[in-house]
Amino acid sequence: MAVPAWTCGASRPGPAPTALPWPGRGPRPGPGSRRPPSGPPRPLLLLLPPLLLLPLLAAPGASAYSFPQQHTMQHWARRLEQEIDGVMRIFGGVQQLREIYKDNRNLFEVQENEPQKLVEKVAGDIESLLDRKVRALKRLADAAENFQKAHHWQDNIKEEDILYYDAKADAELDDPESEDVERGSKVSTLRLDFVEDSNFKNKVNYSYTAVQIPTDIYKGSTVILNELNWTEALENVFIENRRQDPTLLWQVFGSATGVTRYYPATPWRAPKKIDLYDVRRRPWYIQGASSPKDMVIIVDVSGSVSGLTLKLMKTSVCEMLDTLSDDDYVNVASFNEKAQPVSCFTHLVQANVRNKKVFKEAVQGMVAKGTTGYKAGFEYAFDQLQNSNITRANCNKMIMMFTDGGEDRVQDVFEKYNWPNRTVRVFTFSVGQHNYDVTPLQWMACANKGYYFEIPSIGAIRINTQEYLDVLGRPMVLAGKEAKQVQWTNVYEDALGLGLVVTGTLPVFNLTQDGPGEKKNQLILGVMGIDVALNDIKRLTPNYTLGANGYVFAIDLNGYVLLHPNLKPQTTNFREPVTLDFLDAELEDENKEEIRRSMIDGNKGHKQIRTLVKSLDERYVDEVVRNYTWVPIRSTNYSLGLVLPPYSTFYLQANLSDQILQVKYFEFLLPSSFESEGHVFIAPREYCKDLNASDNNTEFLKNFIELMEKVTPDSKQCNNFLLHNLILDTGITQQLVERVWRDQDLNTYSLLAVFAATDGGITRVFPNKAAEDWTENPEPFNSSFYRRSLDNHGYIFKPPHQDALLRPLELENDTVGILVSTAVELSLGGRTLRPAVVGVKLDLEAWAEKFKVLASNRTHQDQPQKQCGPNSHCEMDCEVNNEDLLCVLIDDGGFLVLSNQNHQWDQVGRFFSEVDANLMLALYNNSFYTRKESYDYQAACAPQPPGNLGAAPRGVFVPTIADFLNLAWWTSAAAWSLFQQLLYGLIYHSWFQADSAEAEGSPEARESSCVMKQTQYYFGSVNASYNAIIDCGNCSRLFHAQRLTNTNLLFVVAEKPLCSQCEAGRLLQKETHSDGPEQCELVQRPRYRRGPHICFDYNATEDTSDCGRGASFPPSLGVLVSLQLLLLLGLPPRPQPQVPAHASRRL
């Protein structure tokens, strides 16, 4: 940004640093004389040099004071710099700590982090871990195919013939309204005992599998009973897999019939509402059951679509979208005489969470009018699929049409676009109750390798919007072994409470044939999956040798992170994967885009970049140097990266072979030594396997000491590196107390505490009583002051964190401190590293008084204040004229650190725009600050209140008078569908608008995922001294701003505002709720990604004759009413006659 024309001057280095003693809190200086308001409006005078401008702008007449000259304020800035530097040199102990490390050089070695070797080793370890899971997967898939092939279908199988553990049985027995309780279930359900297992975060039984069947599937149907019968044999394979690899977590078979059999057995986590879990809609199942898809959904919105039918269509489209993953591409359009997209998306877009949300919201705005025009709808869909100028899946291509019926077959459109190769599958959905001939819809699907479905009512939506996956699975089944490739999923939340996982998936095929010489079966039996917890992968990465700001990360082909320290979703939706892009996990720039692309392409690489990083508390942004190194993880779609700051190239490794010295240093961890040596906080790390964790550091230290009395630092059950470094740093920091802190009087310099924190996990606070007010994280690597001090040179000030919505600091009841810290840099044999951070905690009130003296014409407190006579001309200062002159110190994030205004002391730590919006805006406009805006896609927000204010349940269709008078409406649409919708609406509040996260999530789910906009400020390019005017007529203000050398502070002197008639816009720093960046614009410049390497969308031997059959006659009103009465009475529906699974699987 260009330097404004009214600025000038530059900072100059001051003399050698000294420190002024300051005995406690002295009497507060009295106020100076008040300057009366200026007369006529003052011109901006942009062309006048500031040094000439200031005398001209002094208040006339009665005032004896003028705004300070620039050289005066530069002199004050140098005094502040010298005072800070002097105190830190005396009490910080940076130089003394360097000498202590050198004196103890024989107790540690300097090790090197070699990025290429490190990242290759970790990638190899992850590959080995996943390879073990792949071998188990293949054993399971092969066994399942053989078991099903050997199974003999039983038409007369009964519920009492099957013995299994129903994972939902306990919950259903406790629920008097459960279907099994109502009908007196004859299913023989096992009753099991469970033991707590920390690996699963659950109670499990290793001798049995558990079965989960979706709520909307009848457990007693012939298909389900046969499925339970043959999958029982998988139990022994599950057990044998665990015997060979005890680290295996959930092993799951998800059947295409909806049955889930998993091992080990554990009770199902029943949600508060209806359990909507269906394995066929889980991200891992969808990915394993078919190749990527390019899908166009077209919806008939002609006038013949009644209100209820249109509502069913909207819900069906939303359910269809939920069957798509991030490897798929989709667009949605409505049609009558013309076709048009329902949203702002004009072409296929990635089916990610945010794009699907746009579609779902847009679909709700569809309105029925006009006449049906299938030709317009299909031509639009084919044009979308033929657009090769966009990013898309380039595998399965399909059109999904939702309609209430019609006569046109649009054969000419299919001849033009799709025949004879039939590369696009057409699926047709007849929605609602009607009397139309469905033959044309059947013909469209059958003539284009698709399938015809009927959705007569709400209950048919979920099952019929997911069964198209069976058709897409045909080419995979026919491809045989070629298609038996393990795929690894995106990160998602495990439904059984394991946390964030990835899953290896392998499709399971039906190998049966109807008879000798018959065609091979085309049905997919299901998907086999094995979970790997992210925490298990993290354990393979180096933890503490990379330093506080080094880390390992991994991404997939979509650029989504698998590992990253910023992957911390606050809430998770069980129906969606956790998709955080690498460029959203970090602050995006061109260098990171290049790194991301190279990783997705499976390349190796190394690059040093200058980039921006957020502080741990997300209040600050620092410009830093980072080294990125990356390699692909073989046999997977993942790529691994390592990030290291230059100062983390080397690290210390303690070598405490002297056991006497070990005992000596260990004694300084005992609470009995704290009074003389200062309080010690130890980082809550996994030092030993048997160490009990605790969030209370005092209790954790107690547990640690008790364990150390039983084992030695060299014990095999302990991490020797962590223990030796911890004990070494205990001794190192104790020597700092002995050499520097113990003999100093902190009160003389108004210090509340001094402290040191180390990479080894020690934080020592002196004196001991100061620990009572110590609020920093005991893990240095998780402390904002520690990480920022490493990344920045000089002294880093950190005021107490204050939220604008909370009450101000209560200075009278509590002593408030300001942390000042700096990194200790060692140079050992030409190798540079930063193993520790030291600092002081300033007494806010005392230093605010000191600040006023340092920014005044006095040299110390005892010197009398200079008085300006009536005939003399004097400059204002920050002490005498504090009623007219505002003097503040603001840190690099824009937060108030010190002020000469007593009433602002309780606002220390707040963003300065909340204190003086006018002045903060001027600083921003003059390039003292730069703003960085980003989005947090992992935030959690309180649920929005229901939008409906009426008495009726949401989503219930209310027929009009015209509907009641229409005989056709009574005989087709409302005879029972309206009753059913009312029933679901009353029981479940709204089937159509139910919150899936609450329905499927944990019972305690009270928050929903949302996007938050974050804004951080940091120092701009200006590093000089500025004088400027905030131009506002009679309310104009002069101000001066200057960076303090070797600190993160900005010194600002300004006239206090005389009136409020010129209030400027307020800069916002607080995190705010947002819809995120405009999706309609983002899809025009999609981020680089690659789809899976394999695609199975065609096989010449595919039999397309099974393409769906509709009803041959319209149902009678009597039958419909009878069925609805059965539903209203809660009676279970009788199962339809079943046929063997290898012939048909539709229930």
PDB file of C-alpha atoms in Angstrom, residues 259-382:
ATOM      1  CA  VAL A 259     -28.010 -55.785   6.999  1.00  0.00           C
ATOM      2  CA  THR A 260     -24.802 -54.806   8.809  1.00  0.00           C
ATOM      3  CA  ARG A 261     -22.782 -57.516  10.554  1.00  0.00           C
ATOM      4  CA  TYR A 262     -19.808 -56.218  12.511  1.00  0.00           C
ATOM      5  CA  TYR A 263     -17.159 -57.528  14.887  1.00  0.00           C
ATOM      6  CA  PRO A 264     -16.590 -57.413  17.791  1.00  0.00           C
ATOM      7  CA  ALA A 265     -20.154 -57.260  19.046  1.00  0.00           C
ATOM      8  CA  THR A 266     -21.281 -54.134  20.867  1.00  0.00           C
ATOM      9  CA  PRO A 267     -24.728 -52.651  21.526  1.00  0.00           C
ATOM     10  CA  TRP A 268     -25.940 -50.181  18.927  1.00  0.00           C
ATOM     11  CA  ARG A 269     -25.742 -46.516  19.898  1.00  0.00           C
ATOM     12  CA  ALA A 270     -29.426 -45.680  19.771  1.00  0.00           C
ATOM     13  CA  PRO A 271     -30.200 -42.001  19.073  1.00  0.00           C
ATOM     14  CA  LYS A 272     -32.930 -39.964  20.714  1.00  0.00           C
ATOM     15  CA  LYS A 273     -35.068 -39.885  17.606  1.00  0.00           C
ATOM     16  CA  ILE A 274     -35.824 -42.577  15.055  1.00  0.00           C
ATOM     17  CA  ASP A 275     -32.704 -44.501  14.041  1.00  0.00           C
ATOM     18  CA  LEU A 276     -32.110 -43.635  10.380  1.00  0.00           C
ATOM     19  CA  TYR A 277     -28.827 -45.511  10.041  1.00  0.00           C
ATOM     20  CA  ASP A 278     -28.602 -47.581   6.881  1.00  0.00           C
ATOM     21  CA  VAL A 279     -25.204 -48.977   5.939  1.00  0.00           C
ATOM     22  CA  ARG A 280     -25.973 -48.469   2.245  1.00  0.00           C
ATOM     23  CA  ARG A 281     -25.962 -44.721   2.760  1.00  0.00           C
ATOM     24  CA  ARG A 282     -22.655 -44.604   4.627  1.00  0.00           C
ATOM     25  CA  PRO A 283     -19.736 -42.897   2.828  1.00  0.00           C
ATOM     26  CA  TRP A 284     -17.566 -45.998   2.915  1.00  0.00           C
ATOM     27  CA  TYR A 285     -20.270 -48.260   1.492  1.00  0.00           C
ATOM     28  CA  ILE A 286     -21.132 -45.888  -1.353  1.00  0.00           C
ATOM     29  CA  GLN A 287     -17.479 -45.570  -2.334  1.00  0.00           C
ATOM     30  CA  GLY A 288     -16.930 -49.318  -2.274  1.00  0.00           C
ATOM     31  CA  ALA A 289     -20.143 -50.294  -4.094  1.00  0.00           C
ATOM     32  CA  SER A 290     -19.651 -48.381  -7.347  1.00  0.00           C
ATOM     33  CA  SER A 291     -17.277 -46.319  -9.414  1.00  0.00           C
ATOM     34  CA  PRO A 292     -17.511 -42.492  -9.498  1.00  0.00           C
ATOM     35  CA  LYS A 293     -20.609 -40.962 -11.032  1.00  0.00           C
ATOM     36  CA  ASP A 294     -21.615 -38.053 -13.255  1.00  0.00           C
ATOM     37  CA  MET A 295     -25.300 -37.569 -12.425  1.00  0.00           C
ATOM     38  CA  VAL A 296     -27.931 -35.171 -13.739  1.00  0.00           C
ATOM     39  CA  ILE A 297     -31.194 -35.094 -11.790  1.00  0.00           C
ATOM     40  CA  ILE A 298     -34.202 -33.701 -13.672  1.00  0.00           C
ATOM     41  CA  VAL A 299     -37.496 -33.018 -11.885  1.00  0.00           C
ATOM     42  CA  ASP A 300     -40.892 -32.651 -13.531  1.00  0.00           C
ATOM     43  CA  VAL A 301     -42.509 -29.437 -12.253  1.00  0.00           C
ATOM     44  CA  SER A 302     -45.447 -29.316 -14.655  1.00  0.00           C
ATOM     45  CA  GLY A 303     -48.866 -28.270 -13.411  1.00  0.00           C
ATOM     46  CA  SER A 304     -50.013 -31.882 -13.058  1.00  0.00           C
ATOM     47  CA  VAL A 305     -47.631 -32.352 -10.133  1.00  0.00           C
ATOM     48  CA  SER A 306     -49.835 -31.891  -7.055  1.00  0.00           C
ATOM     49  CA  GLY A 307     -48.577 -30.261  -3.871  1.00  0.00           C
ATOM     50  CA  LEU A 308     -48.006 -33.555  -2.098  1.00  0.00           C
ATOM     51  CA  THR A 309     -46.328 -35.170  -5.104  1.00  0.00           C
ATOM     52  CA  LEU A 310     -44.011 -32.204  -5.520  1.00  0.00           C
ATOM     53  CA  LYS A 311     -43.136 -32.436  -1.848  1.00  0.00           C
ATOM     54  CA  LEU A 312     -42.286 -36.114  -2.289  1.00  0.00           C
ATOM     55  CA  MET A 313     -40.105 -35.204  -5.276  1.00  0.00           C
ATOM     56  CA  LYS A 314     -38.201 -32.564  -3.329  1.00  0.00           C
ATOM     57  CA  THR A 315     -37.510 -34.989  -0.526  1.00  0.00           C
ATOM     58  CA  SER A 316     -36.526 -37.717  -2.992  1.00  0.00           C
ATOM     59  CA  VAL A 317     -33.990 -35.437  -4.678  1.00  0.00           C
ATOM     60  CA  CYS A 318     -32.447 -34.559  -1.312  1.00  0.00           C
ATOM     61  CA  GLU A 319     -32.197 -38.252  -0.422  1.00  0.00           C
ATOM     62  CA  MET A 320     -30.663 -38.974  -3.826  1.00  0.00           C
ATOM     63  CA  LEU A 321     -28.013 -36.312  -3.243  1.00  0.00           C
ATOM     64  CA  ASP A 322     -27.085 -38.049   0.002  1.00  0.00           C
ATOM     65  CA  THR A 323     -26.048 -41.136  -1.964  1.00  0.00           C
ATOM     66  CA  LEU A 324     -23.276 -39.158  -3.668  1.00  0.00           C
ATOM     67  CA  SER A 325     -19.720 -38.733  -2.422  1.00  0.00           C
ATOM     68  CA  ASP A 326     -16.926 -36.274  -3.148  1.00  0.00           C
ATOM     69  CA  ASP A 327     -15.758 -38.466  -6.043  1.00  0.00           C
ATOM     70  CA  ASP A 328     -19.075 -37.781  -7.815  1.00  0.00           C
ATOM     71  CA  TYR A 329     -20.358 -34.836  -9.870  1.00  0.00           C
ATOM     72  CA  VAL A 330     -23.959 -33.717 -10.117  1.00  0.00           C
ATOM     73  CA  ASN A 331     -26.395 -31.081 -11.305  1.00  0.00           C
ATOM     74  CA  VAL A 332     -30.121 -30.696 -10.666  1.00  0.00           C
ATOM     75  CA  ALA A 333     -32.649 -29.147 -13.056  1.00  0.00           C
ATOM     76  CA  SER A 334     -36.418 -28.746 -13.176  1.00  0.00           C
ATOM     77  CA  PHE A 335     -38.440 -28.922 -16.369  1.00  0.00           C
ATOM     78  CA  ASN A 336     -41.880 -28.331 -17.812  1.00  0.00           C
ATOM     79  CA  GLU A 337     -41.960 -26.885 -21.345  1.00  0.00           C
ATOM     80  CA  LYS A 338     -38.377 -25.756 -20.693  1.00  0.00           C
ATOM     81  CA  ALA A 339     -35.564 -27.023 -18.528  1.00  0.00           C
ATOM     82  CA  GLN A 340     -33.499 -24.899 -16.208  1.00  0.00           C
ATOM     83  CA  PRO A 341     -31.083 -25.524 -13.321  1.00  0.00           C
ATOM     84  CA  VAL A 342     -32.660 -25.232  -9.887  1.00  0.00           C
ATOM     85  CA  SER A 343     -29.578 -23.441  -8.494  1.00  0.00           C
ATOM     86  CA  CYS A 344     -26.863 -21.091  -9.704  1.00  0.00           C
ATOM     87  CA  PHE A 345     -24.804 -24.072 -10.905  1.00  0.00           C
ATOM     88  CA  THR A 346     -24.897 -24.182 -14.694  1.00  0.00           C
ATOM     89  CA  HIS A 347     -22.824 -27.348 -15.088  1.00  0.00           C
ATOM     90  CA  LEU A 348     -21.860 -30.476 -13.183  1.00  0.00           C
ATOM     91  CA  VAL A 349     -20.232 -29.702  -9.851  1.00  0.00           C
ATOM     92  CA  GLN A 350     -18.487 -31.845  -7.256  1.00  0.00           C
ATOM     93  CA  ALA A 351     -20.968 -33.502  -4.898  1.00  0.00           C
ATOM     94  CA  ASN A 352     -19.295 -32.139  -1.786  1.00  0.00           C
ATOM     95  CA  VAL A 353     -21.145 -31.122   1.347  1.00  0.00           C
ATOM     96  CA  ARG A 354     -21.374 -27.417   0.506  1.00  0.00           C
ATOM     97  CA  ASN A 355     -22.541 -27.902  -3.073  1.00  0.00           C
ATOM     98  CA  LYS A 356     -25.161 -30.429  -1.996  1.00  0.00           C
ATOM     99  CA  LYS A 357     -26.416 -27.939   0.564  1.00  0.00           C
ATOM    100  CA  VAL A 358     -26.945 -25.386  -2.231  1.00  0.00           C
ATOM    101  CA  PHE A 359     -28.920 -27.951  -4.221  1.00  0.00           C
ATOM    102  CA  LYS A 360     -31.072 -28.966  -1.263  1.00  0.00           C
ATOM    103  CA  GLU A 361     -31.986 -25.371  -0.496  1.00  0.00           C
ATOM    104  CA  ALA A 362     -32.698 -24.604  -4.158  1.00  0.00           C
ATOM    105  CA  VAL A 363     -34.902 -27.665  -4.629  1.00  0.00           C
ATOM    106  CA  GLN A 364     -37.256 -26.401  -1.934  1.00  0.00           C
ATOM    107  CA  GLY A 365     -38.036 -23.404  -4.148  1.00  0.00           C
ATOM    108  CA  MET A 366     -39.360 -25.444  -7.082  1.00  0.00           C
ATOM    109  CA  VAL A 367     -42.915 -24.504  -8.130  1.00  0.00           C
ATOM    110  CA  ALA A 368     -45.244 -26.617 -10.289  1.00  0.00           C
ATOM    111  CA  LYS A 369     -46.653 -24.959 -13.394  1.00  0.00           C
ATOM    112  CA  GLY A 370     -46.928 -25.454 -17.173  1.00  0.00           C
ATOM    113  CA  THR A 371     -47.057 -28.682 -19.147  1.00  0.00           C
ATOM    114  CA  THR A 372     -44.782 -31.716 -19.115  1.00  0.00           C
ATOM    115  CA  GLY A 373     -41.939 -31.653 -21.634  1.00  0.00           C
ATOM    116  CA  TYR A 374     -39.722 -34.709 -21.268  1.00  0.00           C
ATOM    117  CA  LYS A 375     -37.778 -33.699 -24.362  1.00  0.00           C
ATOM    118  CA  ALA A 376     -36.645 -30.433 -22.805  1.00  0.00           C
ATOM    119  CA  GLY A 377     -35.566 -32.199 -19.622  1.00  0.00           C
ATOM    120  CA  PHE A 378     -33.598 -34.976 -21.315  1.00  0.00           C
ATOM    121  CA  GLU A 379     -31.916 -32.689 -23.850  1.00  0.00           C
ATOM    122  CA  TYR A 380     -30.730 -30.484 -20.999  1.00  0.00           C
ATOM    123  CA  ALA A 381     -29.387 -33.528 -19.125  1.00  0.00           C
ATOM    124  CA  PHE A 382     -27.536 -34.974 -22.115  1.00  0.00           C
TER     125      PHE A 382
END
